[in-house]
């Protein structure tokens, strides 16, 4: 059952961008041999049309010069060697533009299909590719059958057209022997050009079928199962369980660092049980800074640490809720709460400077100016 579920029949999902990118890195992109062949033949036709007459005349002149041999050159070894070198260089120079055109056509075909790809991994020796059984499976598989049908189609199509072209031009070929050399060459060139043009147009029909087929076959090969899609999504976005664990660890580390700053606070404003906000004020800061805050269990922990460090604890439920909802650890308190917090800090500072009997006569501030919009009356 597992094998069936992982079979190609269950690969109903299109390949993801990541899967396509991974395949491209391995050099696995759609390719069409027929398109490459058509483009190379078209390049040869263009080369014949542009460079053909000049090339023929150049070769004719070169051959004529080579047959003009003086007696001294005929019996000189050095001259004979130079005579071989010179025509070779001239022939290469004449055919150079045509070869460059063919070279460009070789690169245009892959660019039209899947782009240029250089994969170093494809250069590695893969023993599995040398297994004859694997090769036999490819031959008798769907891909091998498609290649066989395509080859038969090409043979039938091009073979039939070649026979028709031969019958249509047989008289022209036979008449070349009765024409002067220059006329025969020009006429032969025209016949060959027309034949190649018709064959290229015929082969283009095969390429028009092969290009979409190769793209479809490549997309089908890279299709994914639903499980593969889910696994890839987990890899990209991260496993939810792992992410939750990481967040939990980050939260624990942040709380540990936050609680370590509680002993340095000037006051802890409480709800009195649900909320605790530890504030610290220094002359360098514009306003009091929140060094720690928490709710429920964390609020009790902040109070415990504050009591052990002799930090003043002030009960002001509206102010505690407003500070908790509208401030963050490490940041200054909102400007709307400056006055209320200033009254609390002034009271706490006075308490620290007084003796115990004097503290009993000091009245704590009760009607703190907390804006209505910042009050939270749920707790």
Steps between C-alpha positions, in 0.01 A plus 500: 500500500783740583659434166175571319442820689845621406463399137486743209122461482467685833724788397214737427655827624705727275864542589569777747748780422747340741477163326548665161800695632655184647450315173657788308806491727542135402468587130152347475322737259282431194693448178394433141747340260265573214501872576880503510515319166254739334688806628833364377355428157343846488838647590658303218238631258562856612872441464451363148278794404735765636842342451430237237580687177803675648622176648463313172689768310772510765543123493502502121773764493699314763476173305601679181807644669600163637507344153740768378831342603836617361779255428710636790211455745430151375848375598533696828403323825462828690273647238279191506461526878412868469259408224313273742500754783377794295181338360414361841514846658306651209232230521466554874472876448231453233295258708560687830184717491292195415650305793434791737139507388465129568666544839244764598215276387624229740446738795170648382314167517557437874431866573154473342408194706643505850776757487872448538586275791838384620471232767823362642307207647422374149872449440525246782510133410171334595534119510121462480503655152744230387266222608369326184176406676428866572567586138272219387220631721536843342486346153179305565339775710262774392787739426675243283178424314444870438853537364446198273176643362665834449789340311258305280305817432816678392613215277159472331456875463850589382535183295177560312580865438853409383363255246257759369775763480734261319238418238418866455865606454654196329487668159667812636780292651558314172511827308786636711755309293402686185542847652819708533678459831393832652136459399500139623636605840241777538215275394617218728517745785141613435372141484674399823377812676136438403522133602649580841242775553210260437655235726552754779140616474388138517719431801356811665167319522668231709663768719164674553368172640815408692549834685166501690530125554844534660374781725198292600715194561743699714217654704345156547830354619533771766144475628461455873277305733297678765738364765800645317325837481434493875856390579646777284271755661626389840860531385448853367283638778647282771340218694221651716605289798862609466400865453281483811788349696736774376249769595460342842877500553529859379217603733668325794833667427333840467316451830822392671679810376203717595480361855871563546432875467222509761737559800620823332147641468384802703140388537269212409147613422249217555132428444549364782506132388450469127743762364850608599708765324852581619620853419841660522580867467839661457610854434632395157162374379221721372235302687475188718588178320312171531755241612249216550131430473282196539154366564377230741789260573765734357351789698540304823857409405586868442352588841696223674829613349415863579430420866829312533685802352305750717342664195200716588166349396214742432142385442322699229270273294400747222857617455637144505255386232570807284877451524471130416279559197684802358871447569774256411800370694810710436300803382388817676144528623238685288498876538134489607609322821791726590309692767350193667833318513676816620263517798571137583877545474486816711309314768736202492806726518353686800426172676859384458633825648266498805513309822232246583286737717514765228396246235179429691397866473575515122184451291555302172352649181166345413335701223769444237438669161462201268329585168165331448614364162791315662308343786418128495217404732497127427718418800 
